[in-house]
Amino acid sequence: MSSGMWVGPWKPHRPRGPIAAFYSSPGPKYGLRGSTGYELHDATRFRSPSYSFGVPHARLTVDSSPGPAYLVPSLLTRRGRDGAPAYSLYGRPKDLKPFQTPGPGYYAPENSGKSAFTAAPAFSIASRTRGFRTDHSPGPAAYILPSVLGPNIVIKSSSANFSLSGRSKTGSFHEDFQKTPGPGAYRVTDTSVYKQKPPQFSMIGRNQLPGDSTRKPGPGSHSPEKVVVNRNVAPAFSFGIRHSEYLAPIIMDAV
């Protein structure tokens, strides 16, 4: 900045420290969380899985290095094997058989069969192969509709079930005719069961009507002349008790 320019009574100068006008962001006041590590990780960033190195086992704390027991040959370098070429006395391996390209007479188009030519349908009279014996495709008779008889019907309401089993003769009146039921053993069915039921009336006594059983005062029980609430009454004065309550009563009858 120029040191000779004045803006009114204020002279521009270089600030002694950083000011907010030099930064487009809030500055170092807000500490953003980092994108590395597991703890205090930025919630807006994807966090990769973390793996730990674990605790070394007790057996790994012992030095188990091979030591100088392994002797590296001097011909092996970091660039590969070094030294003069070596030859072996083995026999020469057989050459690979070259690919023989088939000629025109190698193919037999007449043996292509139905894959290349149309053929008439062929039928055999041989017995059924073993593969068809394992075919368990259901036929029309394999499907059975649910029965509509009996109590175990899901989609229909079942009527009353009655059994037609024979009567057992053991312990019945066939062995002892005294057990044969007579005319009085049958219960007469009430006619109101299968006919219109007539109205029924009871002959019990009449019940007492509910009411208040307390005694009510009559006209003679009231004393209107003693009522002084609705009229003026002259003042009344009393002379108090004439005799002392502590004195004996006067006995007039002499013995």
mmCIF file with all atom_site columns, C-alpha atoms in Angstrom, residues 51-234:
data_model
loop_
_atom_site.group_PDB
_atom_site.id
_atom_site.type_symbol
_atom_site.label_atom_id
_atom_site.label_alt_id
_atom_site.label_comp_id
_atom_site.label_asym_id
_atom_site.label_entity_id
_atom_site.label_seq_id
_atom_site.pdbx_PDB_ins_code
_atom_site.Cartn_x
_atom_site.Cartn_y
_atom_site.Cartn_z
_atom_site.occupancy
_atom_site.B_iso_or_equiv
_atom_site.pdbx_formal_charge
_atom_site.auth_seq_id
_atom_site.auth_comp_id
_atom_site.auth_asym_id
_atom_site.auth_atom_id
_atom_site.pdbx_PDB_model_num
ATOM 1   C CA . TYR A 1 51  ? -7.675   -53.385  10.456  1.00 0.00 ? 51  TYR A CA 1
ATOM 2   C CA . SER A 1 52  ? -5.423   -53.758  13.438  1.00 0.00 ? 52  SER A CA 1
ATOM 3   C CA . PHE A 1 53  ? -2.040   -55.446  13.534  1.00 0.00 ? 53  PHE A CA 1
ATOM 4   C CA . GLY A 1 54  ? -2.998   -57.240  16.683  1.00 0.00 ? 54  GLY A CA 1
ATOM 5   C CA . VAL A 1 55  ? -0.747   -58.210  19.548  1.00 0.00 ? 55  VAL A CA 1
ATOM 6   C CA . PRO A 1 56  ? 2.325    -60.312  18.721  1.00 0.00 ? 56  PRO A CA 1
ATOM 7   C CA . HIS A 1 57  ? 2.140    -63.820  20.078  1.00 0.00 ? 57  HIS A CA 1
ATOM 8   C CA . ALA A 1 58  ? 4.530    -65.101  22.630  1.00 0.00 ? 58  ALA A CA 1
ATOM 9   C CA . ARG A 1 59  ? 6.222    -67.494  20.231  1.00 0.00 ? 59  ARG A CA 1
ATOM 10  C CA . LEU A 1 60  ? 6.984    -64.677  17.779  1.00 0.00 ? 60  LEU A CA 1
ATOM 11  C CA . THR A 1 61  ? 8.962    -62.795  20.337  1.00 0.00 ? 61  THR A CA 1
ATOM 12  C CA . VAL A 1 62  ? 11.672   -65.452  20.142  1.00 0.00 ? 62  VAL A CA 1
ATOM 13  C CA . ASP A 1 63  ? 14.207   -64.869  17.405  1.00 0.00 ? 63  ASP A CA 1
ATOM 14  C CA . SER A 1 64  ? 13.602   -67.710  14.927  1.00 0.00 ? 64  SER A CA 1
ATOM 15  C CA . SER A 1 65  ? 15.511   -66.357  11.958  1.00 0.00 ? 65  SER A CA 1
ATOM 16  C CA . PRO A 1 66  ? 17.500   -68.948  9.987   1.00 0.00 ? 66  PRO A CA 1
ATOM 17  C CA . GLY A 1 67  ? 20.802   -67.150  10.585  1.00 0.00 ? 67  GLY A CA 1
ATOM 18  C CA . PRO A 1 68  ? 23.940   -67.911  8.549   1.00 0.00 ? 68  PRO A CA 1
ATOM 19  C CA . ALA A 1 69  ? 22.883   -71.566  7.999   1.00 0.00 ? 69  ALA A CA 1
ATOM 20  C CA . TYR A 1 70  ? 21.701   -70.812  4.452   1.00 0.00 ? 70  TYR A CA 1
ATOM 21  C CA . LEU A 1 71  ? 24.553   -70.153  2.047   1.00 0.00 ? 71  LEU A CA 1
ATOM 22  C CA . VAL A 1 72  ? 23.562   -68.150  -0.984  1.00 0.00 ? 72  VAL A CA 1
ATOM 23  C CA . PRO A 1 73  ? 25.518   -69.255  -4.068  1.00 0.00 ? 73  PRO A CA 1
ATOM 24  C CA . SER A 1 74  ? 27.920   -66.671  -5.357  1.00 0.00 ? 74  SER A CA 1
ATOM 25  C CA . LEU A 1 75  ? 26.585   -67.025  -8.912  1.00 0.00 ? 75  LEU A CA 1
ATOM 26  C CA . LEU A 1 76  ? 23.192   -65.565  -7.903  1.00 0.00 ? 76  LEU A CA 1
ATOM 27  C CA . THR A 1 77  ? 23.017   -61.806  -8.094  1.00 0.00 ? 77  THR A CA 1
ATOM 28  C CA . ARG A 1 78  ? 20.224   -59.331  -7.931  1.00 0.00 ? 78  ARG A CA 1
ATOM 29  C CA . ARG A 1 79  ? 20.153   -59.294  -11.750 1.00 0.00 ? 79  ARG A CA 1
ATOM 30  C CA . GLY A 1 80  ? 19.922   -63.061  -12.079 1.00 0.00 ? 80  GLY A CA 1
ATOM 31  C CA . ARG A 1 81  ? 22.328   -65.975  -12.474 1.00 0.00 ? 81  ARG A CA 1
ATOM 32  C CA . ASP A 1 82  ? 25.874   -65.081  -13.422 1.00 0.00 ? 82  ASP A CA 1
ATOM 33  C CA . GLY A 1 83  ? 28.560   -67.315  -14.885 1.00 0.00 ? 83  GLY A CA 1
ATOM 34  C CA . ALA A 1 84  ? 29.442   -69.391  -17.962 1.00 0.00 ? 84  ALA A CA 1
ATOM 35  C CA . PRO A 1 85  ? 26.718   -71.329  -19.798 1.00 0.00 ? 85  PRO A CA 1
ATOM 36  C CA . ALA A 1 86  ? 26.136   -74.900  -18.586 1.00 0.00 ? 86  ALA A CA 1
ATOM 37  C CA . TYR A 1 87  ? 25.253   -77.845  -20.789 1.00 0.00 ? 87  TYR A CA 1
ATOM 38  C CA . SER A 1 88  ? 23.633   -81.133  -19.889 1.00 0.00 ? 88  SER A CA 1
ATOM 39  C CA . LEU A 1 89  ? 24.052   -84.595  -21.471 1.00 0.00 ? 89  LEU A CA 1
ATOM 40  C CA . TYR A 1 90  ? 20.359   -85.465  -21.570 1.00 0.00 ? 90  TYR A CA 1
ATOM 41  C CA . GLY A 1 91  ? 18.715   -86.732  -24.743 1.00 0.00 ? 91  GLY A CA 1
ATOM 42  C CA . ARG A 1 92  ? 16.923   -84.394  -27.108 1.00 0.00 ? 92  ARG A CA 1
ATOM 43  C CA . PRO A 1 93  ? 13.191   -84.229  -26.366 1.00 0.00 ? 93  PRO A CA 1
ATOM 44  C CA . LYS A 1 94  ? 10.745   -85.246  -29.044 1.00 0.00 ? 94  LYS A CA 1
ATOM 45  C CA . ASP A 1 95  ? 9.336    -82.531  -31.221 1.00 0.00 ? 95  ASP A CA 1
ATOM 46  C CA . LEU A 1 96  ? 5.698    -81.682  -30.831 1.00 0.00 ? 96  LEU A CA 1
ATOM 47  C CA . LYS A 1 97  ? 3.384    -83.238  -33.387 1.00 0.00 ? 97  LYS A CA 1
ATOM 48  C CA . PRO A 1 98  ? 2.451    -80.549  -35.874 1.00 0.00 ? 98  PRO A CA 1
ATOM 49  C CA . PHE A 1 99  ? -1.208   -79.759  -36.461 1.00 0.00 ? 99  PHE A CA 1
ATOM 50  C CA . GLN A 1 100 ? -2.571   -81.735  -39.379 1.00 0.00 ? 100 GLN A CA 1
ATOM 51  C CA . THR A 1 101 ? -5.128   -79.728  -41.290 1.00 0.00 ? 101 THR A CA 1
ATOM 52  C CA . PRO A 1 102 ? -8.041   -81.986  -42.385 1.00 0.00 ? 102 PRO A CA 1
ATOM 53  C CA . GLY A 1 103 ? -8.602   -82.357  -46.110 1.00 0.00 ? 103 GLY A CA 1
ATOM 54  C CA . PRO A 1 104 ? -11.844  -82.577  -48.125 1.00 0.00 ? 104 PRO A CA 1
ATOM 55  C CA . GLY A 1 105 ? -12.071  -86.344  -47.702 1.00 0.00 ? 105 GLY A CA 1
ATOM 56  C CA . TYR A 1 106 ? -11.913  -86.123  -43.913 1.00 0.00 ? 106 TYR A CA 1
ATOM 57  C CA . TYR A 1 107 ? -15.489  -84.916  -43.606 1.00 0.00 ? 107 TYR A CA 1
ATOM 58  C CA . ALA A 1 108 ? -18.575  -87.159  -43.937 1.00 0.00 ? 108 ALA A CA 1
ATOM 59  C CA . PRO A 1 109 ? -21.640  -84.973  -44.596 1.00 0.00 ? 109 PRO A CA 1
ATOM 60  C CA . GLU A 1 110 ? -23.870  -88.012  -45.059 1.00 0.00 ? 110 GLU A CA 1
ATOM 61  C CA . ASN A 1 111 ? -23.464  -88.848  -41.379 1.00 0.00 ? 111 ASN A CA 1
ATOM 62  C CA . SER A 1 112 ? -24.766  -85.472  -40.198 1.00 0.00 ? 112 SER A CA 1
ATOM 63  C CA . GLY A 1 113 ? -28.237  -86.831  -39.570 1.00 0.00 ? 113 GLY A CA 1
ATOM 64  C CA . LYS A 1 114 ? -31.190  -84.672  -38.521 1.00 0.00 ? 114 LYS A CA 1
ATOM 65  C CA . SER A 1 115 ? -28.965  -81.782  -37.533 1.00 0.00 ? 115 SER A CA 1
ATOM 66  C CA . ALA A 1 116 ? -28.297  -80.956  -41.209 1.00 0.00 ? 116 ALA A CA 1
ATOM 67  C CA . PHE A 1 117 ? -31.095  -82.679  -43.168 1.00 0.00 ? 117 PHE A CA 1
ATOM 68  C CA . THR A 1 118 ? -34.836  -83.035  -42.772 1.00 0.00 ? 118 THR A CA 1
ATOM 69  C CA . ALA A 1 119 ? -35.928  -86.584  -41.994 1.00 0.00 ? 119 ALA A CA 1
ATOM 70  C CA . ALA A 1 120 ? -39.230  -88.394  -41.812 1.00 0.00 ? 120 ALA A CA 1
ATOM 71  C CA . PRO A 1 121 ? -40.538  -89.363  -38.383 1.00 0.00 ? 121 PRO A CA 1
ATOM 72  C CA . ALA A 1 122 ? -39.138  -92.664  -37.137 1.00 0.00 ? 122 ALA A CA 1
ATOM 73  C CA . PHE A 1 123 ? -40.842  -94.941  -34.669 1.00 0.00 ? 123 PHE A CA 1
ATOM 74  C CA . SER A 1 124 ? -39.346  -97.827  -32.770 1.00 0.00 ? 124 SER A CA 1
ATOM 75  C CA . ILE A 1 125 ? -41.035  -100.911 -31.361 1.00 0.00 ? 125 ILE A CA 1
ATOM 76  C CA . ALA A 1 126 ? -38.459  -101.366 -28.657 1.00 0.00 ? 126 ALA A CA 1
ATOM 77  C CA . SER A 1 127 ? -39.357  -101.432 -25.012 1.00 0.00 ? 127 SER A CA 1
ATOM 78  C CA . ARG A 1 128 ? -39.497  -98.264  -22.973 1.00 0.00 ? 128 ARG A CA 1
ATOM 79  C CA . THR A 1 129 ? -36.131  -97.014  -21.905 1.00 0.00 ? 129 THR A CA 1
ATOM 80  C CA . ARG A 1 130 ? -35.131  -96.733  -18.319 1.00 0.00 ? 130 ARG A CA 1
ATOM 81  C CA . GLY A 1 131 ? -35.321  -92.982  -18.376 1.00 0.00 ? 131 GLY A CA 1
ATOM 82  C CA . PHE A 1 132 ? -39.090  -92.987  -18.877 1.00 0.00 ? 132 PHE A CA 1
ATOM 83  C CA . ARG A 1 133 ? -39.622  -95.230  -15.867 1.00 0.00 ? 133 ARG A CA 1
ATOM 84  C CA . THR A 1 134 ? -38.563  -92.406  -13.578 1.00 0.00 ? 134 THR A CA 1
ATOM 85  C CA . ASP A 1 135 ? -41.042  -90.044  -15.174 1.00 0.00 ? 135 ASP A CA 1
ATOM 86  C CA . HIS A 1 136 ? -43.628  -89.316  -12.471 1.00 0.00 ? 136 HIS A CA 1
ATOM 87  C CA . SER A 1 137 ? -45.739  -86.780  -14.290 1.00 0.00 ? 137 SER A CA 1
ATOM 88  C CA . PRO A 1 138 ? -49.208  -86.851  -12.740 1.00 0.00 ? 138 PRO A CA 1
ATOM 89  C CA . GLY A 1 139 ? -52.078  -88.003  -14.907 1.00 0.00 ? 139 GLY A CA 1
ATOM 90  C CA . PRO A 1 140 ? -55.731  -86.946  -14.865 1.00 0.00 ? 140 PRO A CA 1
ATOM 91  C CA . ALA A 1 141 ? -56.521  -89.470  -12.151 1.00 0.00 ? 141 ALA A CA 1
ATOM 92  C CA . ALA A 1 142 ? -53.807  -88.117  -9.856  1.00 0.00 ? 142 ALA A CA 1
ATOM 93  C CA . TYR A 1 143 ? -55.875  -85.035  -8.988  1.00 0.00 ? 143 TYR A CA 1
ATOM 94  C CA . ILE A 1 144 ? -58.601  -85.657  -6.400  1.00 0.00 ? 144 ILE A CA 1
ATOM 95  C CA . LEU A 1 145 ? -61.158  -83.035  -5.498  1.00 0.00 ? 145 LEU A CA 1
ATOM 96  C CA . PRO A 1 146 ? -61.914  -82.630  -1.816  1.00 0.00 ? 146 PRO A CA 1
ATOM 97  C CA . SER A 1 147 ? -64.842  -84.633  -0.549  1.00 0.00 ? 147 SER A CA 1
ATOM 98  C CA . VAL A 1 148 ? -68.144  -82.891  0.129   1.00 0.00 ? 148 VAL A CA 1
ATOM 99  C CA . LEU A 1 149 ? -69.193  -85.457  2.757   1.00 0.00 ? 149 LEU A CA 1
ATOM 100 C CA . GLY A 1 150 ? -68.198  -85.484  6.369   1.00 0.00 ? 150 GLY A CA 1
ATOM 101 C CA . PRO A 1 151 ? -67.316  -82.828  8.932   1.00 0.00 ? 151 PRO A CA 1
ATOM 102 C CA . ASN A 1 152 ? -63.793  -82.108  7.594   1.00 0.00 ? 152 ASN A CA 1
ATOM 103 C CA . ILE A 1 153 ? -64.831  -79.758  4.775   1.00 0.00 ? 153 ILE A CA 1
ATOM 104 C CA . VAL A 1 154 ? -63.147  -76.399  4.551   1.00 0.00 ? 154 VAL A CA 1
ATOM 105 C CA . ILE A 1 155 ? -65.211  -74.539  1.965   1.00 0.00 ? 155 ILE A CA 1
ATOM 106 C CA . LYS A 1 156 ? -68.659  -75.969  2.790   1.00 0.00 ? 156 LYS A CA 1
ATOM 107 C CA . SER A 1 157 ? -70.796  -76.186  5.899   1.00 0.00 ? 157 SER A CA 1
ATOM 108 C CA . SER A 1 158 ? -71.353  -79.745  7.054   1.00 0.00 ? 158 SER A CA 1
ATOM 109 C CA . SER A 1 159 ? -74.732  -80.986  8.225   1.00 0.00 ? 159 SER A CA 1
ATOM 110 C CA . ALA A 1 160 ? -75.389  -83.170  11.208  1.00 0.00 ? 160 ALA A CA 1
ATOM 111 C CA . ASN A 1 161 ? -73.649  -86.544  11.079  1.00 0.00 ? 161 ASN A CA 1
ATOM 112 C CA . PHE A 1 162 ? -75.415  -89.743  12.015  1.00 0.00 ? 162 PHE A CA 1
ATOM 113 C CA . SER A 1 163 ? -73.930  -93.192  12.223  1.00 0.00 ? 163 SER A CA 1
ATOM 114 C CA . LEU A 1 164 ? -75.645  -96.346  10.907  1.00 0.00 ? 164 LEU A CA 1
ATOM 115 C CA . SER A 1 165 ? -73.759  -98.800  13.049  1.00 0.00 ? 165 SER A CA 1
ATOM 116 C CA . GLY A 1 166 ? -75.624  -101.838 14.348  1.00 0.00 ? 166 GLY A CA 1
ATOM 117 C CA . ARG A 1 167 ? -76.986  -102.073 17.862  1.00 0.00 ? 167 ARG A CA 1
ATOM 118 C CA . SER A 1 168 ? -74.838  -104.075 20.237  1.00 0.00 ? 168 SER A CA 1
ATOM 119 C CA . LYS A 1 169 ? -76.559  -107.081 21.846  1.00 0.00 ? 169 LYS A CA 1
ATOM 120 C CA . THR A 1 170 ? -74.167  -107.219 24.787  1.00 0.00 ? 170 THR A CA 1
ATOM 121 C CA . GLY A 1 171 ? -75.883  -105.815 27.875  1.00 0.00 ? 171 GLY A CA 1
ATOM 122 C CA . SER A 1 172 ? -79.060  -104.859 25.960  1.00 0.00 ? 172 SER A CA 1
ATOM 123 C CA . PHE A 1 173 ? -82.617  -106.083 26.325  1.00 0.00 ? 173 PHE A CA 1
ATOM 124 C CA . HIS A 1 174 ? -81.879  -108.921 23.928  1.00 0.00 ? 174 HIS A CA 1
ATOM 125 C CA . GLU A 1 175 ? -80.236  -110.755 26.841  1.00 0.00 ? 175 GLU A CA 1
ATOM 126 C CA . ASP A 1 176 ? -82.669  -109.612 29.534  1.00 0.00 ? 176 ASP A CA 1
ATOM 127 C CA . PHE A 1 177 ? -86.219  -108.688 28.500  1.00 0.00 ? 177 PHE A CA 1
ATOM 128 C CA . GLN A 1 178 ? -86.696  -106.817 31.782  1.00 0.00 ? 178 GLN A CA 1
ATOM 129 C CA . LYS A 1 179 ? -84.574  -104.079 30.260  1.00 0.00 ? 179 LYS A CA 1
ATOM 130 C CA . THR A 1 180 ? -87.054  -103.626 27.451  1.00 0.00 ? 180 THR A CA 1
ATOM 131 C CA . PRO A 1 181 ? -88.472  -100.086 27.649  1.00 0.00 ? 181 PRO A CA 1
ATOM 132 C CA . GLY A 1 182 ? -92.233  -99.800  28.233  1.00 0.00 ? 182 GLY A CA 1
ATOM 133 C CA . PRO A 1 183 ? -94.706  -97.084  27.168  1.00 0.00 ? 183 PRO A CA 1
ATOM 134 C CA . GLY A 1 184 ? -93.796  -94.919  30.161  1.00 0.00 ? 184 GLY A CA 1
ATOM 135 C CA . ALA A 1 185 ? -90.092  -94.942  29.343  1.00 0.00 ? 185 ALA A CA 1
ATOM 136 C CA . TYR A 1 186 ? -90.508  -92.537  26.435  1.00 0.00 ? 186 TYR A CA 1
ATOM 137 C CA . ARG A 1 187 ? -90.629  -88.852  27.135  1.00 0.00 ? 187 ARG A CA 1
ATOM 138 C CA . VAL A 1 188 ? -93.500  -86.990  25.566  1.00 0.00 ? 188 VAL A CA 1
ATOM 139 C CA . THR A 1 189 ? -92.323  -84.149  23.422  1.00 0.00 ? 189 THR A CA 1
ATOM 140 C CA . ASP A 1 190 ? -93.771  -80.808  24.321  1.00 0.00 ? 190 ASP A CA 1
ATOM 141 C CA . THR A 1 191 ? -96.100  -79.493  21.615  1.00 0.00 ? 191 THR A CA 1
ATOM 142 C CA . SER A 1 192 ? -94.501  -76.053  21.834  1.00 0.00 ? 192 SER A CA 1
ATOM 143 C CA . VAL A 1 193 ? -91.380  -77.547  20.272  1.00 0.00 ? 193 VAL A CA 1
ATOM 144 C CA . TYR A 1 194 ? -92.950  -78.347  16.891  1.00 0.00 ? 194 TYR A CA 1
ATOM 145 C CA . LYS A 1 195 ? -96.041  -76.066  17.068  1.00 0.00 ? 195 LYS A CA 1
ATOM 146 C CA . GLN A 1 196 ? -96.700  -72.415  17.893  1.00 0.00 ? 196 GLN A CA 1
ATOM 147 C CA . LYS A 1 197 ? -96.168  -71.805  21.572  1.00 0.00 ? 197 LYS A CA 1
ATOM 148 C CA . PRO A 1 198 ? -99.173  -70.174  23.350  1.00 0.00 ? 198 PRO A CA 1
ATOM 149 C CA . PRO A 1 199 ? -98.699  -67.422  25.926  1.00 0.00 ? 199 PRO A CA 1
ATOM 150 C CA . GLN A 1 200 ? -97.994  -68.547  29.471  1.00 0.00 ? 200 GLN A CA 1
ATOM 151 C CA . PHE A 1 201 ? -99.204  -66.970  32.696  1.00 0.00 ? 201 PHE A CA 1
ATOM 152 C CA . SER A 1 202 ? -98.092  -67.575  36.256  1.00 0.00 ? 202 SER A CA 1
ATOM 153 C CA . MET A 1 203 ? -100.345 -67.929  39.346  1.00 0.00 ? 203 MET A CA 1
ATOM 154 C CA . ILE A 1 204 ? -97.962  -66.535  41.916  1.00 0.00 ? 204 ILE A CA 1
ATOM 155 C CA . GLY A 1 205 ? -99.010  -63.895  44.411  1.00 0.00 ? 205 GLY A CA 1
ATOM 156 C CA . ARG A 1 206 ? -98.896  -60.188  43.625  1.00 0.00 ? 206 ARG A CA 1
ATOM 157 C CA . ASN A 1 207 ? -95.738  -58.489  44.639  1.00 0.00 ? 207 ASN A CA 1
ATOM 158 C CA . GLN A 1 208 ? -95.846  -55.413  46.875  1.00 0.00 ? 208 GLN A CA 1
ATOM 159 C CA . LEU A 1 209 ? -95.399  -52.198  44.992  1.00 0.00 ? 209 LEU A CA 1
ATOM 160 C CA . PRO A 1 210 ? -92.232  -50.340  45.852  1.00 0.00 ? 210 PRO A CA 1
ATOM 161 C CA . GLY A 1 211 ? -92.769  -47.331  48.081  1.00 0.00 ? 211 GLY A CA 1
ATOM 162 C CA . ASP A 1 212 ? -91.640  -45.395  51.151  1.00 0.00 ? 212 ASP A CA 1
ATOM 163 C CA . SER A 1 213 ? -92.519  -47.160  54.430  1.00 0.00 ? 213 SER A CA 1
ATOM 164 C CA . THR A 1 214 ? -91.571  -44.270  56.708  1.00 0.00 ? 214 THR A CA 1
ATOM 165 C CA . ARG A 1 215 ? -94.287  -42.660  58.896  1.00 0.00 ? 215 ARG A CA 1
ATOM 166 C CA . LYS A 1 216 ? -95.595  -39.326  57.596  1.00 0.00 ? 216 LYS A CA 1
ATOM 167 C CA . PRO A 1 217 ? -96.868  -36.535  59.936  1.00 0.00 ? 217 PRO A CA 1
ATOM 168 C CA . GLY A 1 218 ? -100.611 -35.709  59.788  1.00 0.00 ? 218 GLY A CA 1
ATOM 169 C CA . PRO A 1 219 ? -102.414 -32.315  60.116  1.00 0.00 ? 219 PRO A CA 1
ATOM 170 C CA . GLY A 1 220 ? -102.476 -32.506  63.930  1.00 0.00 ? 220 GLY A CA 1
ATOM 171 C CA . SER A 1 221 ? -98.766  -32.939  64.193  1.00 0.00 ? 221 SER A CA 1
ATOM 172 C CA . HIS A 1 222 ? -98.112  -29.328  63.198  1.00 0.00 ? 222 HIS A CA 1
ATOM 173 C CA . SER A 1 223 ? -98.362  -26.278  65.616  1.00 0.00 ? 223 SER A CA 1
ATOM 174 C CA . PRO A 1 224 ? -98.594  -23.085  63.576  1.00 0.00 ? 224 PRO A CA 1
ATOM 175 C CA . GLU A 1 225 ? -99.137  -20.951  66.677  1.00 0.00 ? 225 GLU A CA 1
ATOM 176 C CA . LYS A 1 226 ? -95.643  -21.771  67.859  1.00 0.00 ? 226 LYS A CA 1
ATOM 177 C CA . VAL A 1 227 ? -94.030  -20.459  64.710  1.00 0.00 ? 227 VAL A CA 1
ATOM 178 C CA . VAL A 1 228 ? -92.570  -16.996  65.340  1.00 0.00 ? 228 VAL A CA 1
ATOM 179 C CA . VAL A 1 229 ? -90.331  -16.729  62.312  1.00 0.00 ? 229 VAL A CA 1
ATOM 180 C CA . ASN A 1 230 ? -92.869  -14.916  60.112  1.00 0.00 ? 230 ASN A CA 1
ATOM 181 C CA . ARG A 1 231 ? -94.345  -12.497  62.756  1.00 0.00 ? 231 ARG A CA 1
ATOM 182 C CA . ASN A 1 232 ? -93.256  -10.013  65.420  1.00 0.00 ? 232 ASN A CA 1
ATOM 183 C CA . VAL A 1 233 ? -92.990  -11.295  68.970  1.00 0.00 ? 233 VAL A CA 1
ATOM 184 C CA . ALA A 1 234 ? -92.892  -9.154   72.159  1.00 0.00 ? 234 ALA A CA 1
#
